[in-house]
Short mmCIF file of C-alpha atoms and ligand atoms in Angstrom, two decimals:
data_model
loop_
_atom_site.label_atom_id
_atom_site.label_comp_id
_atom_site.label_asym_id
_atom_site.label_seq_id
_atom_site.Cartn_x
_atom_site.Cartn_y
_atom_site.Cartn_z
CA MET A 1 0.05 -0.08 0.01
CA ASN A 2 1.64 3.39 -0.99
CA ALA A 3 1.83 6.32 1.39
CA LEU A 4 -1.11 8.18 -0.16
CA ASN A 5 -3.49 5.21 0.13
CA LYS A 6 -2.32 4.56 3.60
CA ALA A 7 -3.05 8.12 4.42
CA ALA A 8 -6.35 7.72 2.93
CA GLN A 9 -7.38 4.68 5.27
CA GLY A 10 -10.94 5.21 6.30
CA ASN A 11 -11.76 7.39 3.39
CA ALA A 12 -14.95 6.78 1.56
CA ALA A 13 -13.56 8.59 -1.44
CA PRO A 14 -9.83 8.44 -2.58
CA LEU A 15 -7.22 11.05 -1.45
CA THR A 16 -6.76 13.63 -4.35
CA PHE A 17 -3.68 15.59 -4.84
CA ARG A 18 -4.65 19.19 -5.75
CA SER A 19 -1.96 20.89 -7.66
CA LEU A 20 -3.44 24.35 -7.03
CA GLY A 21 -4.02 23.76 -3.38
CA GLY A 22 -7.26 23.38 -1.56
CA TRP A 23 -8.46 27.07 -1.70
CA VAL A 24 -8.31 28.34 -5.27
CA GLU A 25 -9.20 27.47 -8.70
CA ARG A 26 -7.91 29.05 -11.99
CA PRO A 27 -9.98 32.37 -12.28
CA GLY A 28 -12.70 32.41 -14.64
CA ASP A 29 -11.68 35.91 -15.81
CA LEU A 30 -8.00 35.08 -16.37
CA GLN A 31 -6.33 38.47 -17.22
CA PRO A 32 -4.60 38.79 -20.62
CA THR A 33 -0.81 37.85 -21.39
CA LEU A 34 1.37 40.86 -21.83
CA GLN A 35 1.74 41.34 -25.64
CA GLY A 36 3.98 44.03 -27.20
CA GLN A 37 5.50 46.96 -25.20
CA ALA A 38 4.07 48.44 -22.02
CA GLN A 39 5.17 51.16 -19.67
CA ALA A 40 4.30 51.98 -16.19
CA ASP A 41 5.80 53.83 -12.99
CA VAL A 42 6.33 50.63 -11.32
CA ILE A 43 6.52 46.75 -12.44
CA VAL A 44 5.61 44.31 -9.80
CA VAL A 45 6.53 40.56 -10.59
CA GLY A 46 4.40 38.04 -8.72
CA ALA A 47 0.74 38.31 -7.51
CA GLY A 48 0.61 36.85 -4.10
CA PHE A 49 -0.10 38.79 -1.01
CA ALA A 50 3.17 40.69 -1.41
CA GLY A 51 2.64 41.67 -5.04
CA LEU A 52 -0.89 42.53 -5.02
CA SER A 53 -0.66 44.54 -1.81
CA THR A 54 2.25 46.59 -3.25
CA ALA A 55 0.27 47.12 -6.36
CA LEU A 56 -2.83 48.19 -4.58
CA GLU A 57 -0.95 50.42 -2.18
CA LEU A 58 0.89 52.13 -5.05
CA ARG A 59 -2.08 52.48 -7.05
CA ALA A 60 -3.66 54.43 -4.10
CA LEU A 61 -0.76 56.82 -4.16
CA GLY A 62 -1.76 57.49 -7.98
CA ALA A 63 1.04 55.29 -9.60
CA ASP A 64 0.50 53.37 -12.80
CA VAL A 65 1.32 49.74 -12.04
CA ILE A 66 1.86 46.65 -13.89
CA VAL A 67 1.82 43.27 -12.39
CA LEU A 68 3.44 40.20 -14.24
CA GLU A 69 2.19 37.01 -12.89
CA GLN A 70 3.45 33.40 -14.34
CA GLU A 71 0.19 31.81 -13.81
CA PHE A 72 -2.39 33.54 -12.06
CA ALA A 73 -2.84 35.62 -8.87
CA GLY A 74 -2.74 33.29 -5.97
CA PHE A 75 -0.97 30.39 -7.80
CA GLY A 76 1.95 30.62 -5.14
CA ALA A 77 2.08 30.13 -1.39
CA SER A 78 -0.73 32.94 -0.93
CA GLY A 79 -3.29 30.61 -2.36
CA ARG A 80 -2.22 27.43 -0.59
CA ASN A 81 -1.39 28.31 2.93
CA ALA A 82 -3.27 27.40 6.16
CA GLY A 83 -5.01 30.78 6.47
CA TYR A 84 -3.38 31.76 9.85
CA LEU A 85 -3.13 35.51 10.40
CA LEU A 86 -0.57 35.43 13.22
CA GLY A 87 1.81 37.90 14.57
CA SER A 88 5.27 37.08 16.03
CA MET A 89 4.37 34.18 17.90
CA GLY A 90 4.76 31.94 14.69
CA ILE A 91 8.59 32.30 14.83
CA GLU A 92 11.17 31.84 17.22
CA TYR A 93 12.27 34.95 19.04
CA ASP A 94 15.69 33.58 20.20
CA MET A 95 16.79 33.17 16.59
CA PHE A 96 15.94 36.87 15.96
CA VAL A 97 17.93 38.05 19.19
CA LYS A 98 20.85 35.66 18.39
CA ARG A 99 21.12 37.25 15.00
CA VAL A 100 20.51 40.92 15.24
CA GLY A 101 20.46 41.53 19.03
CA MET A 102 17.65 42.77 21.41
CA GLU A 103 17.04 46.33 19.82
CA GLN A 104 16.60 45.33 16.22
CA ALA A 105 14.80 41.97 17.17
CA THR A 106 12.22 44.23 18.73
CA GLN A 107 11.65 45.82 15.30
CA PHE A 108 11.17 42.42 13.64
CA VAL A 109 8.56 41.62 16.28
CA ARG A 110 6.92 44.84 15.62
CA PHE A 111 6.91 43.88 11.89
CA TYR A 112 5.14 40.69 12.42
CA ASP A 113 2.55 42.01 15.02
CA GLU A 114 1.60 45.34 13.27
CA ALA A 115 0.82 43.23 10.21
CA VAL A 116 -2.28 41.65 12.05
CA PRO A 117 -4.13 44.69 12.44
CA TYR A 118 -3.04 45.92 8.94
CA VAL A 119 -4.39 42.91 7.22
CA GLU A 120 -7.56 43.14 9.51
CA GLY A 121 -8.19 46.75 8.19
CA ARG A 122 -7.56 45.64 4.57
CA PHE A 123 -10.40 43.34 4.71
CA LYS A 124 -12.70 46.49 5.69
CA THR A 125 -11.19 48.78 3.24
CA LEU A 126 -11.23 46.56 0.28
CA ALA A 127 -14.45 44.85 1.22
CA ILE A 128 -12.94 41.42 1.27
CA ASP A 129 -14.95 38.58 2.94
CA CYS A 130 -12.58 35.72 3.46
CA ASP A 131 -14.28 34.00 6.57
CA TYR A 132 -11.96 35.69 8.81
CA ASN A 133 -12.47 34.37 12.29
CA PRO A 134 -10.57 36.60 14.72
CA SER A 135 -10.40 33.86 17.34
CA GLY A 136 -6.87 34.27 18.32
CA VAL A 137 -4.10 31.59 17.62
CA LEU A 138 -2.95 29.21 20.30
CA ARG A 139 0.53 27.80 20.33
CA ALA A 140 -0.48 24.78 22.12
CA CYS A 141 1.76 21.92 23.69
CA VAL A 142 0.97 18.25 23.32
CA HIS A 143 3.30 17.16 25.86
CA PRO A 144 4.42 18.65 29.34
CA SER A 145 7.97 18.61 28.15
CA GLN A 146 7.14 21.33 25.82
CA GLU A 147 6.11 23.78 28.53
CA LYS A 148 9.77 25.10 29.48
CA ARG A 149 10.43 26.09 25.77
CA LEU A 150 6.94 27.62 25.40
CA LEU A 151 7.41 29.76 28.47
CA GLN A 152 10.95 30.85 27.62
CA SER A 153 9.67 31.79 24.26
CA MET A 154 6.79 33.74 25.97
CA ALA A 155 9.03 35.54 28.30
CA LEU A 156 11.53 36.69 25.57
CA GLY A 157 8.76 37.76 23.32
CA ARG A 158 7.39 39.96 26.12
CA LYS A 159 10.75 41.49 26.27
CA LEU A 160 10.87 42.29 22.71
CA GLY A 161 7.32 43.80 22.84
CA ALA A 162 5.09 40.74 21.90
CA VAL A 163 1.80 40.46 23.44
CA SER A 164 0.73 36.86 24.57
CA ARG A 165 -1.12 35.16 27.17
CA PHE A 166 -0.78 31.72 28.82
CA VAL A 167 -3.69 29.66 28.77
CA ASP A 168 -3.70 26.81 31.22
CA GLY A 169 -5.35 23.26 31.08
CA VAL A 170 -8.49 24.29 32.85
CA GLU A 171 -9.27 27.09 30.45
CA MET A 172 -8.43 24.89 27.42
CA ARG A 173 -10.98 22.38 28.48
CA ALA A 174 -13.49 25.02 29.33
CA ARG A 175 -13.17 26.50 25.87
CA GLY A 176 -13.53 23.03 24.28
CA ILE A 177 -10.12 22.86 22.73
CA PRO A 178 -9.44 19.21 21.71
CA PRO A 179 -7.75 17.43 24.64
CA ALA A 180 -4.68 16.57 22.76
CA PHE A 181 -3.74 20.13 23.29
CA LEU A 182 -2.80 20.55 27.10
CA PHE A 183 -1.99 24.35 27.37
CA ALA A 184 -1.02 27.26 25.31
CA ALA A 185 0.38 30.53 24.64
CA GLU A 186 -2.22 32.78 22.90
CA GLN A 187 -1.81 35.62 20.66
CA CYS A 188 -4.44 37.87 18.64
CA GLY A 189 -5.12 37.18 15.06
CA GLY A 190 -7.25 34.26 13.66
CA THR A 191 -8.00 32.02 10.64
CA LEU A 192 -9.22 33.00 7.13
CA ASN A 193 -9.61 31.32 3.73
CA PRO A 194 -6.37 32.42 1.95
CA GLY A 195 -7.98 31.62 -1.43
CA LYS A 196 -10.58 34.06 -0.80
CA TYR A 197 -8.25 36.73 0.71
CA VAL A 198 -5.83 36.65 -2.22
CA ALA A 199 -9.03 36.50 -4.71
CA GLY A 200 -10.16 39.57 -2.91
CA LEU A 201 -6.84 41.53 -3.47
CA ARG A 202 -6.92 40.46 -7.17
CA ARG A 203 -10.28 41.60 -7.52
CA ALA A 204 -9.57 45.00 -5.92
CA ALA A 205 -6.39 45.47 -7.80
CA ILE A 206 -8.27 44.94 -11.14
CA GLU A 207 -11.01 47.48 -9.94
CA ALA A 208 -8.32 49.87 -9.00
CA GLY A 209 -6.60 49.77 -12.46
CA VAL A 210 -3.73 47.87 -11.76
CA LYS A 211 -2.72 46.25 -15.06
CA LEU A 212 -2.46 42.55 -14.13
CA TYR A 213 -0.91 40.28 -16.86
CA GLU A 214 -1.52 36.48 -15.93
CA ARG A 215 0.13 33.62 -17.65
CA THR A 216 3.04 36.13 -18.00
CA PRO A 217 6.33 34.78 -16.61
CA LEU A 218 9.16 37.40 -16.41
CA GLN A 219 11.86 35.87 -18.35
CA SER A 220 14.84 38.44 -17.71
CA PHE A 221 15.13 41.99 -16.63
CA SER A 222 17.73 44.77 -17.38
CA GLU A 223 19.29 46.96 -14.72
CA GLY A 224 19.67 50.79 -14.80
CA PRO A 225 17.52 53.97 -14.45
CA VAL A 226 14.80 52.22 -16.60
CA ILE A 227 14.10 48.49 -16.02
CA THR A 228 12.86 46.47 -18.97
CA CYS A 229 11.32 43.20 -18.09
CA LYS A 230 11.13 40.65 -20.99
CA THR A 231 8.30 38.06 -21.33
CA ALA A 232 7.64 35.46 -23.87
CA GLN A 233 5.60 37.79 -26.02
CA GLY A 234 6.39 41.39 -24.87
CA SER A 235 8.25 43.81 -22.61
CA ALA A 236 7.44 46.18 -19.91
CA SER A 237 9.63 49.06 -18.79
CA ALA A 238 9.35 51.23 -15.66
CA PRO A 239 11.84 53.16 -13.53
CA VAL A 240 11.08 50.87 -10.41
CA MET A 241 10.57 47.01 -10.10
CA VAL A 242 9.39 45.11 -7.14
CA LEU A 243 10.40 41.20 -7.09
CA ALA A 244 7.49 39.76 -5.15
CA THR A 245 8.21 36.28 -6.20
CA ASN A 246 9.31 34.87 -2.84
CA ALA A 247 10.21 31.07 -2.94
CA TYR A 248 10.51 31.33 -6.79
CA THR A 249 13.18 34.13 -6.64
CA PRO A 250 16.31 32.05 -6.76
CA GLN A 251 14.96 30.54 -9.99
CA LEU A 252 15.32 34.15 -11.44
CA GLY A 253 18.81 34.02 -10.71
CA VAL A 254 18.63 36.38 -7.88
CA LEU A 255 19.12 36.10 -4.25
CA ARG A 256 20.20 32.50 -4.57
CA ASN A 257 22.76 33.00 -1.91
CA LYS A 258 20.07 34.39 0.54
CA VAL A 259 16.93 32.25 0.42
CA ALA A 260 16.09 28.66 -0.11
CA ALA A 261 12.61 27.35 -1.55
CA ILE A 262 11.20 25.18 1.31
CA ARG A 263 8.10 22.72 0.45
CA VAL A 264 5.33 22.88 2.85
CA SER A 265 2.39 20.38 2.72
CA ALA A 266 -1.19 20.32 3.81
CA ILE A 267 -4.01 17.88 4.15
CA GLU A 268 -7.83 18.78 4.37
CA THR A 269 -10.29 16.30 5.79
CA GLN A 270 -13.77 15.54 4.61
CA PRO A 271 -16.45 17.63 6.31
CA LEU A 272 -16.96 16.78 9.81
CA SER A 273 -20.70 15.83 10.45
CA THR A 274 -22.73 17.90 12.83
CA GLN A 275 -22.41 15.13 15.40
CA GLN A 276 -18.56 15.04 14.97
CA LEU A 277 -18.42 18.95 15.41
CA ALA A 278 -20.57 18.92 18.30
CA ASP A 279 -18.32 16.00 19.89
CA LEU A 280 -15.26 17.84 19.00
CA GLY A 281 -16.27 20.96 21.04
CA TRP A 282 -13.72 23.68 19.85
CA GLN A 283 -16.52 26.29 19.82
CA GLY A 284 -14.08 29.27 19.12
CA ARG A 285 -12.44 27.37 16.25
CA GLU A 286 -9.00 28.89 17.53
CA GLY A 287 -6.14 28.42 14.89
CA ILE A 288 -3.61 26.01 16.70
CA ILE A 289 -0.20 25.62 16.07
CA THR A 290 2.37 23.40 18.12
CA PRO A 291 5.84 24.20 19.54
CA HIS A 292 7.32 21.05 17.71
CA TYR A 293 10.66 22.12 15.85
CA THR A 294 8.85 21.35 12.76
CA MET A 295 5.30 22.60 13.90
CA GLU A 296 1.93 21.18 13.31
CA SER A 297 -1.00 23.44 12.55
CA HIS A 298 -4.57 22.52 12.95
CA ARG A 299 -7.63 24.41 12.29
CA LEU A 300 -11.38 23.98 11.39
CA THR A 301 -12.48 25.79 8.18
CA ALA A 302 -15.85 27.69 7.58
CA HIS A 303 -16.83 24.83 5.46
CA GLY A 304 -16.83 22.40 8.31
CA THR A 305 -13.48 20.60 7.24
CA MET A 306 -10.19 20.48 9.22
CA VAL A 307 -6.79 21.52 7.61
CA LEU A 308 -3.53 20.28 9.00
CA THR A 309 -0.20 21.53 7.79
CA VAL A 310 3.56 21.18 7.95
CA LYS A 311 4.97 18.41 10.25
CA LYS A 312 7.41 17.54 7.46
CA LEU A 313 9.29 20.16 5.28
CA GLY A 314 10.90 19.39 1.90
CA TYR A 315 13.76 20.86 -0.14
CA VAL A 316 14.49 20.13 -3.59
CA TYR A 317 18.08 20.24 -4.92
CA GLY A 318 18.70 23.78 -6.21
CA SER A 319 15.80 25.53 -4.65
CA ASN A 320 13.66 24.09 -7.38
CA THR A 321 9.99 24.20 -6.86
CA PRO A 322 8.25 21.49 -8.79
CA ASN A 323 4.47 21.38 -8.43
CA ILE A 324 4.44 17.53 -7.47
CA PRO A 325 2.83 15.69 -4.47
CA ASP A 326 4.90 15.04 -1.39
CA HIS A 327 3.50 11.49 -0.21
CA THR A 328 5.53 11.25 2.88
CA ALA A 329 4.29 14.59 4.15
CA TYR A 330 0.68 13.70 3.65
CA ALA A 331 1.13 10.47 5.32
CA ALA A 332 2.84 12.28 8.43
CA LEU A 333 0.08 14.68 8.67
CA ALA A 334 -2.68 11.92 8.18
CA GLN A 335 -0.94 10.06 10.96
CA VAL A 336 -1.20 13.50 13.32
CA LEU A 337 -4.81 13.63 12.35
CA ARG A 338 -5.51 10.07 13.59
CA GLU A 339 -3.32 10.59 16.89
CA ARG A 340 -4.41 13.89 18.02
CA TYR A 341 -8.15 13.29 17.33
CA PRO A 342 -8.92 9.75 18.43
CA ALA A 343 -12.64 10.79 18.59
CA LEU A 344 -12.59 11.39 14.78
CA GLN A 345 -11.43 7.86 13.83
CA GLY A 346 -12.54 7.29 10.40
CA LEU A 347 -12.63 10.78 9.26
CA GLY A 348 -11.17 10.72 5.83
CA VAL A 349 -8.64 12.89 4.08
CA LYS A 350 -10.22 14.49 1.13
CA HIS A 351 -7.31 16.08 -0.48
CA CYS A 352 -3.86 17.13 0.06
CA TRP A 353 -1.45 19.78 -1.62
CA SER A 354 1.97 21.57 -1.23
CA GLY A 355 3.53 24.89 -1.91
CA TYR A 356 6.70 26.54 -1.40
CA VAL A 357 7.82 29.28 1.17
CA SER A 358 11.51 30.85 1.24
CA GLY A 359 13.60 30.80 4.25
CA ALA A 360 17.15 32.27 4.94
CA TYR A 361 19.59 30.56 7.34
CA ASP A 362 18.71 33.15 10.10
CA PHE A 363 14.87 32.83 9.53
CA LEU A 364 14.57 36.46 9.22
CA PRO A 365 12.71 38.39 6.43
CA VAL A 366 14.92 39.13 3.43
CA ILE A 367 13.88 42.58 2.29
CA GLY A 368 15.91 45.33 0.38
CA THR A 369 16.80 46.80 -2.82
CA MET A 370 19.36 45.75 -5.51
CA GLY A 371 20.41 46.55 -9.07
CA ALA A 372 22.88 49.15 -10.60
CA THR A 373 20.65 52.00 -9.32
CA GLN A 374 19.04 50.15 -6.18
CA ASN A 375 15.54 50.56 -7.84
CA ILE A 376 14.62 46.83 -7.68
CA TYR A 377 12.91 46.18 -4.41
CA TYR A 378 12.56 42.43 -3.29
CA THR A 379 10.71 40.78 -0.37
CA THR A 380 11.44 37.17 0.47
CA GLY A 381 12.53 34.98 3.37
CA CYS A 382 8.90 34.69 4.69
CA SER A 383 9.91 31.68 6.57
CA GLY A 384 6.42 30.25 6.25
CA HIS A 385 4.89 33.07 8.14
CA GLY A 386 3.99 35.63 5.51
CA LEU A 387 0.26 36.17 5.29
CA GLY A 388 0.36 39.34 7.27
CA THR A 389 3.98 40.47 6.76
CA GLN A 390 4.10 39.93 3.03
CA SER A 391 0.73 42.00 2.93
CA LEU A 392 2.09 44.89 5.17
CA ILE A 393 5.39 45.02 3.19
CA GLY A 394 3.24 46.37 0.31
CA LYS A 395 2.42 49.48 2.37
CA LEU A 396 6.07 49.91 3.40
CA PHE A 397 7.43 49.67 -0.14
CA ALA A 398 4.76 52.09 -1.46
CA GLU A 399 5.61 54.67 0.91
CA GLN A 400 9.24 54.14 0.23
CA ILE A 401 8.79 54.28 -3.60
CA ASN A 402 6.76 57.43 -3.06
CA GLY A 403 9.62 59.07 -1.20
CA LYS A 404 8.52 58.62 2.41
CA ALA A 405 11.13 56.26 3.81
CA PRO A 406 9.03 54.36 6.49
CA GLU A 407 11.34 53.88 9.67
CA LEU A 408 10.07 50.32 10.05
CA LEU A 409 11.24 49.42 6.50
CA ALA A 410 14.80 51.06 7.59
CA ALA A 411 14.73 49.06 10.85
CA LEU A 412 14.42 45.50 8.99
CA GLN A 413 17.81 46.02 7.18
CA HIS A 414 20.39 43.58 8.22
CA LYS A 415 22.96 41.30 6.76
CA THR A 416 21.46 37.88 5.60
CA PRO A 417 23.94 35.07 6.03
CA SER A 418 25.14 33.52 2.66
CA MET A 419 23.78 30.11 1.68
CA LEU A 420 26.21 27.46 0.59
CA PRO A 421 26.51 26.28 -2.89
CA GLU A 422 24.84 22.86 -3.68
CA PRO A 423 25.36 19.99 -2.99
CA LEU A 424 26.33 21.37 0.53
CA GLN A 425 23.19 23.25 0.78
CA TRP A 426 21.00 20.35 0.18
CA CYS A 427 23.19 18.31 2.77
CA VAL A 428 22.81 21.12 5.44
CA ILE A 429 19.03 21.75 4.89
CA HIS A 430 18.19 18.06 5.02
CA SER A 431 20.37 17.50 8.04
CA GLY A 432 18.55 20.38 9.82
CA PHE A 433 15.23 18.70 8.96
CA ALA A 434 16.50 15.44 10.17
CA ALA A 435 17.50 16.80 13.69
CA ALA A 436 14.36 18.49 13.93
CA LYS A 437 12.53 15.38 13.09
CA LEU A 438 14.47 13.32 15.74
CA LEU A 439 13.56 15.90 18.57
CA ASP A 440 9.75 16.01 17.36
CA ASP A 441 9.68 12.15 17.23
CA TRP A 442 10.93 12.03 20.63
CA THR A 443 8.31 14.26 21.86
CA ASP A 444 5.61 12.43 19.88
CA ARG A 445 6.78 9.01 21.34
CA LYS A 446 6.13 10.45 24.82
CA VAL A 447 2.71 11.55 24.01
CA ARG A 448 1.94 8.00 22.54
CA LYS A 449 3.34 6.45 25.88
CA SER A 450 1.37 8.71 28.17
CA ASN A 451 -1.69 8.21 26.03
CA ALA A 452 -1.36 4.32 26.23
CA ASN A 453 -0.70 4.56 30.21
CA LYS A 454 -3.96 6.30 30.37
CA GLY A 455 -5.57 3.41 28.78
C1 LIG B 501 1.20 24.99 2.90
C2 LIG B 501 1.49 26.40 3.33
C3 LIG B 501 0.99 26.81 4.81
C4 LIG B 501 1.25 28.08 5.11
N1 LIG B 501 0.50 28.56 6.21
C5 LIG B 501 0.64 29.90 6.44
C6 LIG B 501 -0.05 30.50 7.48
O1 LIG B 501 -1.01 29.77 7.83
N2 LIG B 501 0.02 31.65 7.88
C7 LIG B 501 1.30 32.42 7.28
O2 LIG B 501 1.34 33.61 7.68
N3 LIG B 501 2.02 32.02 6.35
C8 LIG B 501 1.64 30.70 6.01
N4 LIG B 501 2.32 30.21 4.67
C9 LIG B 501 3.11 31.18 4.13
C10 LIG B 501 2.64 32.15 3.38
O3 LIG B 501 1.64 31.48 2.55
C11 LIG B 501 3.59 32.96 2.42
O4 LIG B 501 4.38 33.49 3.33
C12 LIG B 501 2.93 34.06 1.52
O5 LIG B 501 1.84 33.63 1.01
C13 LIG B 501 3.91 34.49 0.73
O6 LIG B 501 3.30 35.51 -0.23
P1 LIG B 501 4.22 36.22 -1.45
O7 LIG B 501 3.29 37.19 -2.03
O8 LIG B 501 5.34 36.70 -0.89
O9 LIG B 501 4.58 34.85 -2.32
P2 LIG B 501 3.68 33.87 -3.22
O10 LIG B 501 2.25 33.80 -2.76
O11 LIG B 501 4.45 32.56 -3.35
O12 LIG B 501 3.66 34.77 -4.65
C14 LIG B 501 4.74 34.49 -5.49
C15 LIG B 501 4.12 34.70 -6.86
O13 LIG B 501 5.16 35.02 -7.87
C16 LIG B 501 4.81 34.42 -9.01
N5 LIG B 501 5.97 34.15 -9.88
C17 LIG B 501 7.17 33.26 -9.56
N6 LIG B 501 7.96 33.44 -10.54
C18 LIG B 501 7.56 34.42 -11.62
C19 LIG B 501 7.84 34.82 -12.66
N7 LIG B 501 9.19 34.45 -13.12
N8 LIG B 501 7.11 35.77 -13.36
C20 LIG B 501 6.02 36.22 -13.02
N9 LIG B 501 5.41 35.62 -11.62
C21 LIG B 501 6.32 34.79 -11.14
C22 LIG B 501 4.18 33.02 -8.56
O14 LIG B 501 3.33 32.42 -9.58
C23 LIG B 501 3.46 33.37 -7.25
O15 LIG B 501 2.06 33.77 -7.67
C24 LIG B 501 2.06 28.94 4.35
C25 LIG B 501 2.70 28.49 3.20
C26 LIG B 501 2.40 27.21 2.55
C27 LIG B 501 3.09 26.52 1.50
#
């Protein structure tokens, strides 16, 4: 029995790999491919949260904006993620501090935390209904041995300006959080349908007059006071370009030594029955992540399914991003589903998908300018937590391009460590994944043992 079929045990319907992820379809109103020559004030490459937010914010300042997207808006991670709008709690504070010290780490925490109200505000301003549930997000432990790390992280986060609250076991049970999750740190934010969010940004951008070209991959670009972007059937020129291509950036031949493309996977269950939902409790439908070294994320959707993500990451030699299934990741997630929710035995997995995020060795965002005249902006290194920050960056970039120089953008500048050449990079990243798995397996074995002892 192969991994996919194993993962599908208990499924009435066979498990399906969705190459576009679980939330989006190719839009019915695909925008035209770029043909001939076009000009604008700014060319944005990539139509995910970062590209669309930048285009919208620039358009609001009166700029003429062209967006070049290789497939369709939301094709990348923005259309495939778990839908957690979460501040700084999703990342490891101690890594920030080790790399840039307390003072600058405070600014990174600010970047992540300010992104939450910014995105919440955008839902209202742009009239985007994306099933947002401002439930807060819980970073919840599955074994008592995780408590020390959770509390240390909360304490350091507090010193850096992050607001979080400890939720003890009594409160977890009173709130109906599934019993696998013992206690937690809680931060504001919530969960949403990322497909609806990115489609809302796309619709708003088209309505605002952004010239969005879909099925238009950037092939090459020239540097200088005027940048010319070449595509298969045309070209576009502008004095400023924004590369919002995130995990796909190394394939453009830039920032290869700064970020790697990391594959993240997800499974979605069949809809829970009314009885299963009632038995589950979880009335607030809080998004849950775990403090494993390779985290798990667990959430209910507005359409009554559960989405689980991460648990096993992938790296393809050379930071390539093939749009193919990751069977072992889906099997690992299906096992998590069975183990964390014994009451839902038999709940089938409906489909699974994978997407790519980008990460630097120091896990910090990689944001800056490059090119002969420093007029090429880039934003990558989202480390799998970019729903908020990759949206907020659009506002900061637009202000900067408009001559305002936001101090938060300046505060994020730091030296990103250089990546190793292949095959060393492949070896280092896979060794890191293996070490994280060893530590997580150890925790999970303890959970199994203590569950077996309870009978
Ligand atoms: C399974 C999964 C779960 C996740 N869960 C969460 C979560 O719950 N919360 C959270 O905060 N983050 C999460 N993330 C991360 C989050 O989705 C990303 O950080 C965010 O979407 C990045 O947005 P972006 O616009 O920078 O990149 P993307 O959305 O990847 O957009 C880049 C775009 O560039 C386009 N492109 C690439 N190359 C070219 C080219 N040559 N020419 C033209 N266009 C090009 C791509 O097609 C793509 O549309 C998750 C990611 C994954 C994969």
